[in-house]
Structures are given as C-alpha cells and as structure tokens.
Coordinates of C-alpha atoms in Angstrom, one line a residue:
Chain A
M459 CA 0.0 0.0 0.0
A460 CA 1.2 3.5 -0.9
A461 CA 1.7 6.0 1.9
V462 CA -0.8 8.8 1.7
I463 CA 0.8 10.9 4.5
T464 CA 4.4 10.8 5.5
A465 CA 5.8 12.6 8.5
D466 CA 9.6 12.8 8.5
H467 CA 11.2 14.1 11.7
L468 CA 8.3 16.4 12.1
T469 CA 8.5 19.0 14.9
I470 CA 5.3 20.8 15.8
G471 CA 4.2 23.5 18.2
W472 CA 2.9 27.0 18.4
G473 CA 4.9 30.2 18.9
D474 CA 8.2 29.1 20.4
F475 CA 6.6 26.3 22.3
V476 CA 7.5 22.8 21.0
L477 CA 4.7 20.2 21.5
M478 CA 6.1 17.2 19.6
K479 CA 9.6 16.6 18.3
E480 CA 11.0 14.5 15.5
L481 CA 7.7 12.6 14.7
C482 CA 8.1 9.9 12.0
F483 CA 5.1 8.0 10.7
E484 CA 3.4 6.9 7.6
I485 CA -0.3 6.5 6.9
E486 CA -1.3 4.0 4.2
E487 CA -4.0 4.3 1.7
G488 CA -7.4 3.0 2.9
D489 CA -6.4 3.1 6.6
I490 CA -8.5 4.4 9.4
F491 CA -5.7 6.0 11.4
V492 CA -6.3 7.5 14.9
I493 CA -4.2 10.1 16.6
L494 CA -4.5 9.7 20.4
G495 CA -3.1 11.4 23.4
G496 CA -4.0 13.4 26.5
S497 CA -5.4 16.9 26.4
G498 CA -3.0 19.5 25.1
C499 CA -0.4 17.1 23.8
G500 CA -0.7 18.4 20.2
K501 CA -3.1 16.1 18.4
S502 CA -5.1 18.9 16.8
T503 CA -1.9 20.8 16.1
L504 CA -0.6 17.7 14.2
L505 CA -3.8 17.6 12.2
R506 CA -3.5 21.3 11.4
N507 CA 0.1 20.7 10.2
I508 CA -1.2 17.9 7.9
V509 CA -3.7 20.2 6.3
G510 CA -1.3 23.1 6.0
L511 CA -3.0 25.4 8.5
E512 CA 0.2 25.4 10.6
Q513 CA 3.8 25.2 9.4
P514 CA 6.1 22.6 10.9
M515 CA 8.8 23.9 13.2
G516 CA 11.1 21.3 11.8
G517 CA 11.1 18.2 9.5
T518 CA 8.5 17.7 6.7
I519 CA 5.1 16.4 6.2
S520 CA 3.9 15.2 2.8
V521 CA 0.3 14.5 1.8
L522 CA -0.1 12.5 -1.4
G523 CA 3.5 13.2 -2.3
K524 CA 3.4 17.0 -1.9
Q525 CA 3.8 19.4 1.0
P526 CA 0.3 20.5 2.1
H527 CA 0.6 24.1 0.7
E528 CA 1.8 22.8 -2.7
H529 CA -1.5 21.3 -3.6
E530 CA -3.5 23.5 -6.0
T531 CA -6.8 21.9 -5.1
P532 CA -7.5 20.6 -1.7
P533 CA -6.6 16.8 -1.7
Y534 CA -8.5 16.2 1.6
G535 CA -11.7 16.9 3.3
V536 CA -11.6 18.2 6.8
M537 CA -14.2 18.1 9.5
F538 CA -13.4 20.4 12.4
Q539 CA -14.3 19.8 16.0
S540 CA -17.4 22.0 16.0
G541 CA -18.3 21.2 12.4
A542 CA -17.2 24.8 11.5
L543 CA -20.2 25.2 9.2
F544 CA -20.6 28.7 7.7
G545 CA -23.4 30.1 9.9
S546 CA -24.8 32.4 7.3
M547 CA -25.4 29.6 4.8
S548 CA -27.9 26.7 4.7
L549 CA -26.6 23.2 4.8
L550 CA -27.0 22.8 1.1
D551 CA -25.0 26.0 0.4
N552 CA -22.3 24.8 2.8
V553 CA -21.8 21.6 0.8
Q554 CA -22.2 23.3 -2.5
L555 CA -19.4 25.9 -1.8
P556 CA -16.4 23.7 -2.5
L557 CA -18.1 22.3 -5.6
Q558 CA -18.7 25.9 -6.9
K559 CA -15.1 26.8 -6.3
W560 CA -13.4 23.7 -7.7
T561 CA -15.6 22.1 -10.3
D562 CA -17.0 23.2 -13.7
L563 CA -20.4 21.5 -12.9
D564 CA -23.5 23.6 -13.7
A565 CA -25.7 24.8 -10.8
G566 CA -28.1 21.9 -11.2
A567 CA -25.4 19.2 -11.1
I568 CA -23.8 21.0 -8.1
E569 CA -27.1 20.9 -6.2
D570 CA -27.6 17.2 -7.1
V571 CA -24.1 16.3 -5.8
A572 CA -24.6 18.4 -2.6
R573 CA -27.9 16.7 -1.9
A574 CA -26.3 13.3 -2.5
R575 CA -23.6 14.1 0.1
L576 CA -26.2 15.2 2.6
R577 CA -28.2 12.0 1.9
L578 CA -25.0 10.0 2.6
V579 CA -24.8 11.4 6.1
A580 CA -28.5 11.0 6.7
L581 CA -29.3 14.7 6.5
D582 CA -31.6 14.6 3.5
G583 CA -34.6 16.8 4.2
Y584 CA -32.4 19.3 6.1
E585 CA -30.9 20.9 3.0
H586 CA -32.4 24.3 3.8
F587 CA -31.8 24.3 7.5
M588 CA -29.3 26.8 8.9
P589 CA -26.4 25.4 11.1
S590 CA -27.9 27.1 14.2
E591 CA -31.0 25.0 13.8
L592 CA -29.1 21.7 14.1
S593 CA -28.0 19.5 17.0
G594 CA -24.3 18.9 17.6
G595 CA -24.3 15.5 16.0
M596 CA -26.1 16.8 12.9
K597 CA -23.6 19.6 12.6
K598 CA -20.7 17.1 12.6
R599 CA -22.4 15.0 10.0
A600 CA -23.0 18.1 7.9
G601 CA -19.3 18.9 8.4
I602 CA -18.4 15.4 7.0
A603 CA -20.8 15.9 4.1
R604 CA -19.0 19.2 3.2
A605 CA -15.6 17.5 3.7
L606 CA -16.7 14.8 1.2
A607 CA -18.0 17.2 -1.3
L608 CA -15.0 17.0 -3.7
E609 CA -14.7 13.2 -3.2
P610 CA -11.3 13.4 -1.5
R611 CA -9.1 10.4 -1.1
L612 CA -8.3 11.6 2.4
L613 CA -10.7 12.6 5.2
L614 CA -9.4 14.3 8.4
L615 CA -11.7 14.4 11.4
D616 CA -11.0 16.4 14.5
E617 CA -12.8 14.9 17.6
P618 CA -15.8 13.6 15.6
S619 CA -17.7 12.1 18.4
A620 CA -16.7 14.5 21.2
G621 CA -19.8 15.9 23.0
L622 CA -22.2 13.5 21.3
D623 CA -24.7 11.2 23.0
P624 CA -23.8 7.5 22.8
I625 CA -26.2 6.7 20.0
S626 CA -25.1 9.6 17.8
A627 CA -21.5 8.7 18.5
V628 CA -22.1 5.1 17.4
E629 CA -23.9 6.3 14.3
L630 CA -21.0 8.5 13.4
D631 CA -18.6 5.6 13.9
D632 CA -20.7 3.5 11.6
L633 CA -20.6 6.3 9.0
I634 CA -16.8 6.5 9.2
L635 CA -16.6 2.7 8.7
T636 CA -19.0 3.0 5.7
L637 CA -17.0 5.7 4.1
S638 CA -13.8 3.8 4.5
G639 CA -15.3 0.5 3.4
N640 CA -17.4 1.6 0.5
L641 CA -15.6 4.7 -0.8
G642 CA -12.1 3.6 0.1
V643 CA -11.4 7.0 1.8
T644 CA -8.3 7.1 4.0
T645 CA -9.4 8.5 7.3
V646 CA -7.3 10.3 9.9
M647 CA -9.1 10.9 13.1
V648 CA -8.2 12.8 16.3
T649 CA -10.2 11.6 19.3
H650 CA -10.3 10.8 23.0
E651 CA -13.2 8.5 22.7
L652 CA -11.9 4.9 23.4
P653 CA -15.1 3.1 22.3
S654 CA -14.8 4.9 18.9
V655 CA -11.1 4.0 18.7
F656 CA -11.7 0.3 19.3
K657 CA -14.6 0.3 16.9
V658 CA -13.1 2.1 13.9
A659 CA -9.3 2.3 14.1
R660 CA -7.1 0.0 12.2
R661 CA -4.0 1.7 13.5
C662 CA -3.3 4.4 16.0
I663 CA -0.5 6.4 17.4
M664 CA -0.4 7.8 20.9
L665 CA 1.3 11.1 21.6
D666 CA 2.7 11.9 25.0
K667 CA 3.1 15.4 26.3
Q668 CA 6.0 14.8 28.6
A669 CA 8.0 12.6 26.1
Q670 CA 7.1 15.0 23.2
A671 CA 7.0 11.9 21.1
I672 CA 4.9 9.0 19.8
I673 CA 4.9 6.5 22.6
A674 CA 2.7 3.8 20.9
D675 CA 2.0 2.8 17.4
G676 CA -0.2 -0.1 16.3
D677 CA -3.5 -1.8 16.5
P678 CA -5.5 -0.4 19.5
H679 CA -6.7 -3.8 20.6
L680 CA -3.1 -4.9 21.0
L681 CA -2.0 -1.6 22.6
K682 CA -4.5 -2.2 25.3
D683 CA -2.1 -4.8 26.7
S684 CA 0.9 -2.6 26.2
E685 CA 3.7 -3.0 28.8
D686 CA 4.3 0.8 28.7
P687 CA 2.4 1.9 31.8
R688 CA 1.4 5.2 30.1
V689 CA -0.2 3.4 27.2
H690 CA -1.7 0.7 29.4
R691 CA -3.3 3.4 31.7
F692 CA -4.7 5.3 28.8
F693 CA -6.3 2.3 27.0
N694 CA -7.6 0.9 30.2
R695 CA -8.9 4.2 31.6
E696 CA -6.7 3.9 34.7
P697 CA -5.9 7.2 36.5
S698 CA -2.3 7.8 37.3
T699 CA -1.0 7.3 40.8
G700 CA -2.1 9.9 43.2
A701 CA -5.3 10.9 41.5
A702 CA -8.5 10.7 43.4
S703 CA -10.2 7.3 43.0
Chain B
M195 CA -29.9 16.0 64.0
E196 CA -29.5 19.7 64.7
S197 CA -25.8 20.7 65.0
Q198 CA -24.5 23.0 67.6
P199 CA -23.0 26.3 66.5
F200 CA -19.3 26.2 65.6
N201 CA -17.0 26.8 68.5
I202 CA -13.3 26.5 69.4
E203 CA -12.1 25.7 72.9
R204 CA -8.4 26.4 73.8
S205 CA -6.3 24.3 76.1
D206 CA -2.5 24.6 76.5
I207 CA -0.4 21.5 76.4
D208 CA 3.1 20.7 77.6
G209 CA 6.1 22.0 75.7
G210 CA 4.5 25.3 74.7
G211 CA 2.1 23.8 72.3
L212 CA -1.6 24.6 72.0
R213 CA -4.6 22.4 71.5
L214 CA -7.8 23.7 70.0
V215 CA -10.9 21.6 70.3
L216 CA -13.3 22.3 67.4
S217 CA -17.0 21.6 68.0
G218 CA -20.3 22.0 66.2
A219 CA -20.6 22.4 62.4
L220 CA -17.7 23.7 60.3
E221 CA -19.4 24.4 57.0
M222 CA -19.5 27.1 54.4
E223 CA -21.8 29.3 56.5
A224 CA -19.4 29.1 59.5
A225 CA -16.4 30.4 57.6
V226 CA -16.6 33.8 59.2
A227 CA -17.2 32.3 62.6
F228 CA -14.2 30.1 62.1
S229 CA -11.8 33.0 61.4
V230 CA -13.1 35.0 64.4
A231 CA -13.1 32.1 66.8
L232 CA -9.6 31.0 65.6
E233 CA -8.1 34.4 66.1
R234 CA -9.6 34.7 69.5
A235 CA -8.5 31.1 70.5
L236 CA -4.9 31.5 69.1
G237 CA -4.4 34.8 70.9
G238 CA -1.1 35.4 69.0
H239 CA 0.2 31.9 69.4
D240 CA 2.4 31.0 66.5
G241 CA 4.0 27.7 67.6
S242 CA 2.8 24.1 67.1
L243 CA -0.9 23.5 67.1
L244 CA -3.1 20.5 67.6
L245 CA -6.5 20.8 66.1
D246 CA -8.8 18.3 67.8
L247 CA -11.7 17.4 65.6
S248 CA -13.2 14.7 67.8
Q249 CA -16.1 17.0 68.8
L250 CA -16.8 18.3 65.3
Q251 CA -20.2 17.2 64.3
R252 CA -20.2 18.2 60.6
L253 CA -17.7 19.3 58.1
D254 CA -18.1 20.2 54.4
G255 CA -15.6 20.8 51.6
A256 CA -15.3 24.5 52.5
G257 CA -14.6 23.7 56.1
A258 CA -12.0 21.1 55.1
A259 CA -10.4 23.7 52.7
L260 CA -10.2 26.2 55.6
L261 CA -8.4 23.7 57.8
Y262 CA -6.0 22.7 55.1
G263 CA -5.4 26.3 54.2
L264 CA -4.6 27.1 57.8
R265 CA -2.2 24.2 57.9
A266 CA -0.5 25.2 54.7
R267 CA 0.0 28.8 55.8
R268 CA 1.4 27.7 59.2
A269 CA 3.8 25.3 57.4
E270 CA 5.0 28.2 55.2
A271 CA 5.7 30.2 58.3
G272 CA 7.7 27.4 59.8
G273 CA 5.0 26.2 62.2
Q274 CA 3.1 22.9 62.4
I275 CA -0.5 21.9 62.6
Q276 CA -1.8 18.4 63.3
L277 CA -5.3 17.5 62.7
I278 CA -6.4 14.8 65.1
G279 CA -9.5 12.9 66.3
A280 CA -11.6 13.1 63.1
R281 CA -14.2 10.4 62.9
G282 CA -16.9 9.1 60.5
R283 CA -18.1 11.5 57.9
V284 CA -15.8 14.3 59.1
A285 CA -12.8 12.0 58.5
E286 CA -14.1 11.0 55.0
I287 CA -14.4 14.7 54.0
L288 CA -10.9 15.4 55.3
T289 CA -9.5 12.5 53.3
L290 CA -11.3 13.6 50.2
Y291 CA -9.9 17.1 50.4
D292 CA -6.4 16.1 51.7
D293 CA -3.9 18.4 50.0
S294 CA -0.8 16.6 51.2
S295 CA -0.2 15.1 47.7
A296 CA -1.2 18.3 45.9
Q297 CA 1.1 19.3 43.0
P298 CA 2.7 22.8 43.1
L299 CA 1.0 25.3 40.7
L300 CA 2.6 25.1 37.3
R301 CA 3.4 28.5 35.9
L302 CA 4.9 29.5 32.6
S303 CA 8.4 30.7 33.4
S304 CA 8.7 34.4 32.9
P305 CA 12.4 35.2 33.0
H306 CA 13.4 38.5 34.4
V307 CA 14.0 41.1 31.7
D308 CA 15.7 44.4 32.1
T309 CA 14.2 47.7 31.0
F310 CA 16.1 47.9 27.7
T311 CA 15.1 44.4 26.8
E312 CA 11.5 45.1 27.6
V313 CA 11.6 48.3 25.5
G314 CA 13.2 46.2 22.7
Q315 CA 10.5 43.5 23.0
I316 CA 7.7 46.1 22.9
A317 CA 9.3 47.8 19.8
W318 CA 9.8 44.4 18.2
S319 CA 6.1 43.4 18.7
F320 CA 5.0 46.8 17.5
G321 CA 7.1 46.3 14.4
L322 CA 5.5 42.9 13.9
G323 CA 2.1 44.5 14.3
I324 CA 2.9 47.1 11.6
R325 CA 4.3 44.4 9.3
G326 CA 1.0 42.4 9.8
I327 CA -1.0 45.5 8.8
F328 CA 1.1 46.0 5.7
E329 CA 0.8 42.3 4.8
F330 CA -3.0 42.6 5.2
I331 CA -3.1 45.7 3.0
G332 CA -0.9 43.9 0.5
Q333 CA -3.2 40.9 0.5
V334 CA -6.3 43.0 0.0
A335 CA -4.6 45.0 -2.8
A336 CA -3.5 41.8 -4.6
A337 CA -7.0 40.3 -4.1
S338 CA -8.6 43.5 -5.5
L339 CA -6.4 43.4 -8.6
L340 CA -7.3 39.8 -9.1
A341 CA -11.0 40.7 -8.6
L342 CA -10.7 43.4 -11.2
R343 CA -9.3 40.9 -13.7
K344 CA -11.7 38.1 -12.7
P345 CA -14.7 39.4 -10.8
S346 CA -16.0 35.9 -10.3
S347 CA -13.1 35.2 -7.9
V348 CA -14.9 37.3 -5.3
N349 CA -17.8 35.9 -3.3
W350 CA -20.7 38.0 -4.5
T351 CA -23.3 35.9 -2.7
G352 CA -24.7 38.0 0.1
F353 CA -23.2 41.2 -1.2
G354 CA -26.6 42.7 -1.5
G355 CA -27.3 41.8 2.1
L356 CA -24.1 43.4 3.2
M357 CA -25.0 46.6 1.4
E358 CA -28.4 46.5 3.0
R359 CA -27.0 46.0 6.5
A360 CA -24.3 48.7 6.1
G361 CA -26.5 51.1 4.1
A362 CA -30.3 50.8 4.0
D363 CA -30.6 49.5 7.6
A364 CA -28.7 52.6 8.8
L365 CA -31.0 55.1 7.1
P366 CA -33.3 56.0 10.0
I367 CA -30.5 56.5 12.5
V368 CA -28.3 58.4 9.9
A369 CA -31.2 60.7 9.1
L370 CA -32.0 61.4 12.7
I371 CA -28.4 62.1 13.7
A372 CA -27.6 64.2 10.7
F373 CA -30.8 66.3 11.2
L374 CA -29.9 66.8 14.9
I375 CA -26.3 67.8 14.0
G376 CA -27.4 70.3 11.5
L377 CA -30.0 71.7 13.9
V378 CA -27.6 71.9 16.9
T379 CA -24.8 73.4 14.8
A380 CA -27.1 76.1 13.5
F381 CA -28.7 76.7 16.9
Q382 CA -25.3 77.2 18.5
A383 CA -24.4 79.9 16.0
A384 CA -27.8 81.6 15.6
D385 CA -27.4 84.1 18.5
T386 CA -23.9 85.2 17.4
L387 CA -25.0 85.6 13.8
A388 CA -28.1 87.6 14.8
Q389 CA -26.0 90.0 16.9
Y390 CA -24.0 91.0 13.8
G391 CA -27.0 90.9 11.5
A392 CA -25.4 88.1 9.6
N393 CA -28.5 85.8 9.8
V394 CA -28.3 84.7 6.2
Y395 CA -24.8 83.3 6.7
I396 CA -26.3 80.4 8.6
A397 CA -26.6 78.8 5.2
D398 CA -22.8 79.1 4.6
M399 CA -22.0 77.7 8.0
V400 CA -24.3 74.7 7.9
G401 CA -23.7 73.9 4.3
L402 CA -20.0 74.0 4.4
S403 CA -19.6 72.3 7.7
M404 CA -22.0 69.5 6.8
T405 CA -20.6 68.8 3.3
R406 CA -16.9 69.1 4.0
I407 CA -16.4 67.5 7.3
M408 CA -19.4 67.0 9.7
G409 CA -21.4 64.9 7.3
P410 CA -18.6 62.5 6.3
L411 CA -17.1 62.3 9.7
M412 CA -20.3 61.7 11.7
M413 CA -21.5 59.1 9.2
A414 CA -18.2 57.3 9.3
I415 CA -18.4 57.3 13.2
L416 CA -21.9 55.9 12.9
V417 CA -20.9 53.2 10.4
A418 CA -17.8 52.3 12.5
G419 CA -20.1 51.7 15.5
R420 CA -22.7 49.7 13.5
S421 CA -21.0 48.0 10.6
G422 CA -17.3 48.2 11.7
A423 CA -18.1 46.5 15.0
G424 CA -20.5 44.1 13.4
F425 CA -18.0 43.0 10.7
A426 CA -15.2 42.6 13.3
A427 CA -17.4 40.6 15.6
E428 CA -18.7 38.4 12.8
L429 CA -15.3 37.6 11.4
G430 CA -13.9 37.2 14.9
T431 CA -16.6 34.7 15.7
M432 CA -15.9 32.8 12.5
K433 CA -12.2 32.7 13.4
V434 CA -12.7 31.3 16.9
S435 CA -15.3 28.8 15.6
E436 CA -12.8 27.5 13.0
E437 CA -14.9 28.7 10.1
I438 CA -11.9 30.7 8.7
D439 CA -9.8 27.5 8.9
A440 CA -12.6 25.6 7.1
L441 CA -12.5 28.2 4.4
R442 CA -8.7 27.9 4.0
V443 CA -8.8 24.1 3.8
L444 CA -11.5 24.3 1.1
G445 CA -9.0 26.4 -0.8
L446 CA -11.0 29.6 -0.4
D447 CA -9.2 32.8 0.3
P448 CA -10.8 34.6 3.2
I449 CA -9.7 37.9 1.8
R450 CA -11.7 37.4 -1.4
F451 CA -14.5 35.5 0.2
L452 CA -15.1 37.7 3.3
V453 CA -13.0 40.9 3.3
L454 CA -13.4 42.3 -0.3
P455 CA -17.2 42.2 -0.3
R456 CA -17.4 43.9 3.1
V457 CA -14.9 46.7 2.2
L458 CA -16.6 47.2 -1.1
A459 CA -20.0 47.4 0.5
L460 CA -18.7 50.1 2.8
V461 CA -17.0 52.0 0.0
L462 CA -20.3 52.2 -1.8
M463 CA -22.5 52.8 1.2
V464 CA -20.6 55.4 3.3
P465 CA -20.6 58.0 0.5
L466 CA -24.3 57.4 -0.1
L467 CA -25.0 57.8 3.6
T468 CA -22.9 60.9 3.6
L469 CA -24.9 62.5 0.8
L470 CA -28.1 61.8 2.7
A471 CA -26.5 63.2 5.9
D472 CA -25.4 66.3 4.1
L473 CA -28.9 66.9 2.8
V474 CA -30.7 66.1 6.1
G475 CA -28.2 68.1 8.1
I476 CA -28.7 71.2 5.9
V477 CA -32.5 70.8 6.3
G478 CA -32.0 70.7 10.1
G479 CA -29.9 73.9 9.9
G480 CA -32.3 75.6 7.5
L481 CA -35.1 74.9 10.0
I482 CA -33.2 77.0 12.6
G483 CA -32.6 79.7 10.1
I484 CA -36.2 79.9 9.2
T485 CA -37.6 79.7 12.7
F486 CA -35.1 81.6 14.8
L487 CA -33.4 83.9 12.3
E488 CA -36.5 84.8 10.3
L489 CA -35.1 83.7 7.0
T490 CA -37.4 82.7 4.2
P491 CA -36.8 79.2 2.8
A492 CA -36.0 80.8 -0.6
A493 CA -33.4 83.1 1.0
F494 CA -31.8 80.2 2.8
V495 CA -31.7 78.1 -0.4
N496 CA -30.4 81.1 -2.5
R497 CA -27.6 81.8 0.0
L498 CA -26.8 78.1 0.2
T499 CA -26.4 77.7 -3.6
E500 CA -24.1 80.8 -3.6
A501 CA -22.0 79.5 -0.7
L502 CA -21.7 75.9 -1.7
E503 CA -19.5 74.7 -4.6
L504 CA -19.6 71.3 -6.2
W505 CA -16.1 70.7 -4.8
D506 CA -17.3 71.1 -1.3
V507 CA -19.6 68.1 -1.8
I508 CA -17.0 66.2 -3.8
T509 CA -14.2 66.6 -1.1
G510 CA -16.7 65.2 1.4
L511 CA -17.4 62.3 -0.8
I512 CA -13.7 61.6 -1.4
L513 CA -13.2 61.7 2.4
S514 CA -16.1 59.3 2.9
V515 CA -14.7 56.8 0.4
A516 CA -11.4 56.9 2.3
F517 CA -13.4 56.4 5.5
G518 CA -15.2 53.4 4.0
V519 CA -12.0 51.7 3.0
A520 CA -10.5 52.3 6.5
I521 CA -13.5 51.1 8.4
G522 CA -13.8 47.9 6.2
M523 CA -10.1 47.1 6.3
I524 CA -9.5 47.7 10.0
A525 CA -12.7 45.8 11.0
C526 CA -11.9 42.8 8.8
E527 CA -8.2 42.8 9.8
R528 CA -9.1 42.8 13.6
G529 CA -11.8 40.2 13.0
L530 CA -9.4 37.8 11.2
A531 CA -6.7 38.4 13.9
T532 CA -9.1 37.4 16.7
S533 CA -8.1 34.7 19.1
G534 CA -9.1 33.7 22.6
G535 CA -12.7 32.6 22.3
A536 CA -15.7 34.7 23.2
E537 CA -13.6 37.1 25.4
G538 CA -11.3 37.5 22.4
V539 CA -14.1 38.4 20.1
G540 CA -15.2 41.2 22.5
R541 CA -11.6 42.4 22.9
F542 CA -10.8 42.5 19.2
T543 CA -14.1 44.1 18.4
T544 CA -13.4 46.9 20.9
T545 CA -9.9 47.4 19.5
A546 CA -11.4 47.5 16.0
V547 CA -13.7 50.3 16.9
V548 CA -11.1 52.3 18.8
T549 CA -8.6 51.8 15.9
I550 CA -11.1 52.9 13.3
L551 CA -12.0 56.1 15.3
F552 CA -8.4 57.0 15.6
H553 CA -7.9 56.5 11.9
L554 CA -11.0 58.5 11.0
V555 CA -9.5 61.5 12.8
L556 CA -6.1 60.9 11.2
I557 CA -7.6 60.6 7.7
S558 CA -9.7 63.8 8.2
A559 CA -6.5 65.7 9.2
V560 CA -4.5 64.4 6.3
F561 CA -7.2 65.1 3.7
T562 CA -8.0 68.5 5.1
I563 CA -4.3 69.5 4.7
L564 CA -4.2 67.9 1.2
F565 CA -7.4 69.7 0.1
Q566 CA -6.0 73.0 1.4
F567 CA -2.7 72.3 -0.5
W568 CA -4.6 71.6 -3.7
G569 CA -6.8 74.7 -3.1
V570 CA -10.1 72.8 -3.2

C-alpha cells in the first residue's frame, strides 16, 4: 500500500513552544488512522500541520506526495471539532461551496451532488436548515458531508464524536466505517473516545506530552495490553497514581 | 440532627504547644465564625498547634479547605498543625480534600528582563504588528487586482445583504443624527450671527460644515459603530469557531471571500449615507434659520447655492470613500486576527472600533491638509 501521508522528523508546536519533536510515521491508503493522546499534547496541532494550517517547526510532512501548501486543489476533506459550518449559509450552500469553487459543474449538477452528500450522512430533508437549527451530531455529520463534497481520497476528522450522546457517537462511527469500506477513503481521526477508537481504528499512534513523542503505534486492541504503563493506563482508563479514585 | 453552632475551645499542652478543640458544624456558613473564633483562640500563638476534631459534628468541603489552608500557611511560616481525632463523615471529607499530595502550581516561566530588553521587546512586537497591517493591506490590494481581472473570484453571494446591512438599515439613524447635528450646529451659531445681522450666513456655515467634514465624519463614526463593530465581531466569531480555517482548507481565500465584499459594501454605502447626511443636516440647519433667524426658505436656499460649490460636496465624498476603506479594512483585519474565544471576540471588536475612530480623525486631518494644499 502506498503512503498517503508521510511525516519525516516532524516537529510541531505554536509560537516558540514545542509540542512534539521528530515525529516519524506513515499513513497508508485506505487506513483508518487515529491520533490519540492526553489533552493539550498536540493532536489537533498535528492535524493542522497535515492540512497546512500550521507550518512545521522542523522536518517535513507530505500529503499524497506533496507538502500541504503545494496542492492546487485541496486533496483532503476536513471536519473540524465543532463542524465549522458557515453560519450564514444553509446546509446545502455549505456543501455546494467547494463544488462551486473547484468544479465546472453547472448549478443543477452541483445541487444534485450536494444533496447526495447530505443523503450519505442521513441529512436529506435538512438541506435548507441553517447550522444554528441543528444538533451537535447533525452539525458534525454536515461537516463530514462538506468535507466529502469533492470526493477526496483523504478525510481528516477532529474529535468527531466529542460531546455527542452514545447513539449519535455510534452512528458517526458507523458512518466512518461505511465511508472507508465503500468509498475507500483514507481517514485520519483525532479523538479521545476509546469506544470509537476500538470500533473504527485499524491503526493508531499515541502522543505523549512529557515525552514530546509518539509512545505507541499499532492496533488499538493490541496496545490495550501494552507494557508501557502510560499506554496501558490510557487504553484501560486507569488514572495515574495519586489521582482521586 | 440539629448541630451546635461552631466553636473553638483552647487548652494549653506541655512543651509550649496549643490544643484547639473544634465543635459544632464547620461548614460554608461558618467560615466567618471560624476565622473570628480561631483568632480569639490563638491569641497570638504561632507555635505548634493541635486541632482536635473529635467534637466536630459536621464538616463540608469549604470547612476542610479552611483547615488545610490554615495548615499550609502555618507550614510556610515554619510552624506545624496536626489534625487529630476526626471520625466518621468528618474523616471522610478530610481525606477527600487532603492536600498533602497536591502538586505545586505550574506557571509558565517568565524570566526577568531588564528595561532595555523590555523596550526592545515592545518595539519588536510593535514592528511585527505594523508588518502584519502592511501584509494585510498587500493581500487586500492583490486580491482587489485579481478581482478586477476576474470578478467571479470574489464571493458576491450575500453582497446585496451586506450593502443592505451597512446602508439601508442605517438610514433611519443616519437621518435622525444628521438632522440633529445640522439643527444643533445652527442653533449654537444663531445668536452670534443675529448679533452681527449676519443671519443669512447660517446657510454658509451649515452647508460648508455638513458637506466638507461633519457629514462624512459623523456618518463614518456611525458606520464604525454599526458595521465596523459588526464585521469585526462576525469575522472574529468565524475565526474562533474554526470557520476561517474551514475556508482555507476548502481552498477559499478569506480575503476574497469575506474581506473584499465587506470593504466594497462600505466603500459604496458610506458616500451614499454621507450624501443623505449632508442633505438632512442642511435641512436641520435651515429649520433653525427659518424659525429663529427669520429667513425665508428661498433666502436660505439662495444663499446656500451661492456659498456651496460642487467641490465642497466632492471633497466630502472623497473623504467618505477613504473612511469606507479604512472602516472595512480595519474591522476585517481585527476580525481575522481574533483569538481567545468569546472574550477575544469582545476584545478585538473593541480594538477594531477604537482603531477605526483613531484612523478616521487621522484621515480627516490628512485630507484637510491635502485639500488645502490643492486649493479645493
């Protein structure tokens, strides 16, 4: 399998503050790859480096063979933590926007494609709703529909199931599995939610704030039995010594 | 079971120590009583202390925090406090709030810097700010050139709505304020003009002041408060809710998508509002001329047409275009620079309005000098 994303001695952070040093990993085509780690360790910052919203402090990251900023058209779809839908536009307009920008389709075809994307995430019937009229789970699904608008080979999701009720979270996991299975989309996901990780991830890496490095890499079901106490505690939801029980 | 009021009994122990027996309920409501009773019981004692909790009937989290706070302060001063005799629920609460394994507060290190370094840092960050402003002006200029060559590269969806918000929606307040400004300006001058028999010159004063400076400036201040603050808050909210990031990853340039339509809407609307303000302000002033200075409407209008030249109106409109550009650019720049959540949106919106007001005055001064220099 070809690598879709390659991080080579990647150092990330913000301002002068280094979060992670010398990260090296590859994400293969068709994978569902999860980035794990405690709060504030740099998971979302890593995702922002992958999509070119932040520049690496050192090393390189390549997406489909190019640096993120070298792509003329966006090679990925991104769903942000809150969905980040444009509040002044209806759902349909939100999904149509990338199609209007990057395709030569006529208005009718653009609308058909946008409607199909919304149907894919079970939001048909909500085309003319404004984002403020939707629940958190629906916003995230709409965010995925917009991210899929241009049929990207790569889908990046920032905390997709955070703040969702268990049913919505499971539905979202099922959707991610469907997209990966049926469309062959490579998915990179940042999350804290262990049930989601165990359900969807084929491979995950775990970042550690103190080590400023990847401390685990592999199948989450195997990492649950890791001998590294930090990894074992995380996957088995065990608080560190000294915390209130 | 009803608890007894909180109380502290003192008993000296061998070796210079002191034993305080706490009784009753040490809860949130007893915090003040605790401090008063403790001070009285200690009586200036600063040595070792035994706090006997065996008589304490009830303790809540606040009470436990008070006890542990007292122990920590005494430890810092070199003294020692032992908590003894806690039983049952009181012991459970004490265990729950036990601070003996608490981590010290983590603070970001702030190394000491001398005055020269501090001045240098301020100058450096000021320079970075100036560079950011020039970068933004450059980005807007480049996007404008591209938009001239390829108008479809700008997001025109909602442009009508932006003009409506910035222009049409402001009409009532613009008309009211301009009318009052013309009225008040004329009213202030009416007495003096009457004393010299120069009643008819009220038309000169109101006409020139409204068209050349008062109309453009007052409208710009109004638009800064309405649309400038609105645009800064709107873009700021989009920034903190990751909508700007979403635009970027969709390959859409926020400058062409958000900034240009807003700046252009203001460039078109501020001069139109200024024209309206000129007209309504002059009507307000004319009303004073007619009612207080016994001018006929025809005399006022005749004098006005003699006093006003087309250039007076044009200079005001040139000024209002510059104001429109400044309001739009500053509001959008501040909006896109927003960080720090809801508090950041408020802060950056405030700085946007203050910065706009400062620049309005600056632009007025510059253009007044230029117009003087050009003889218009």
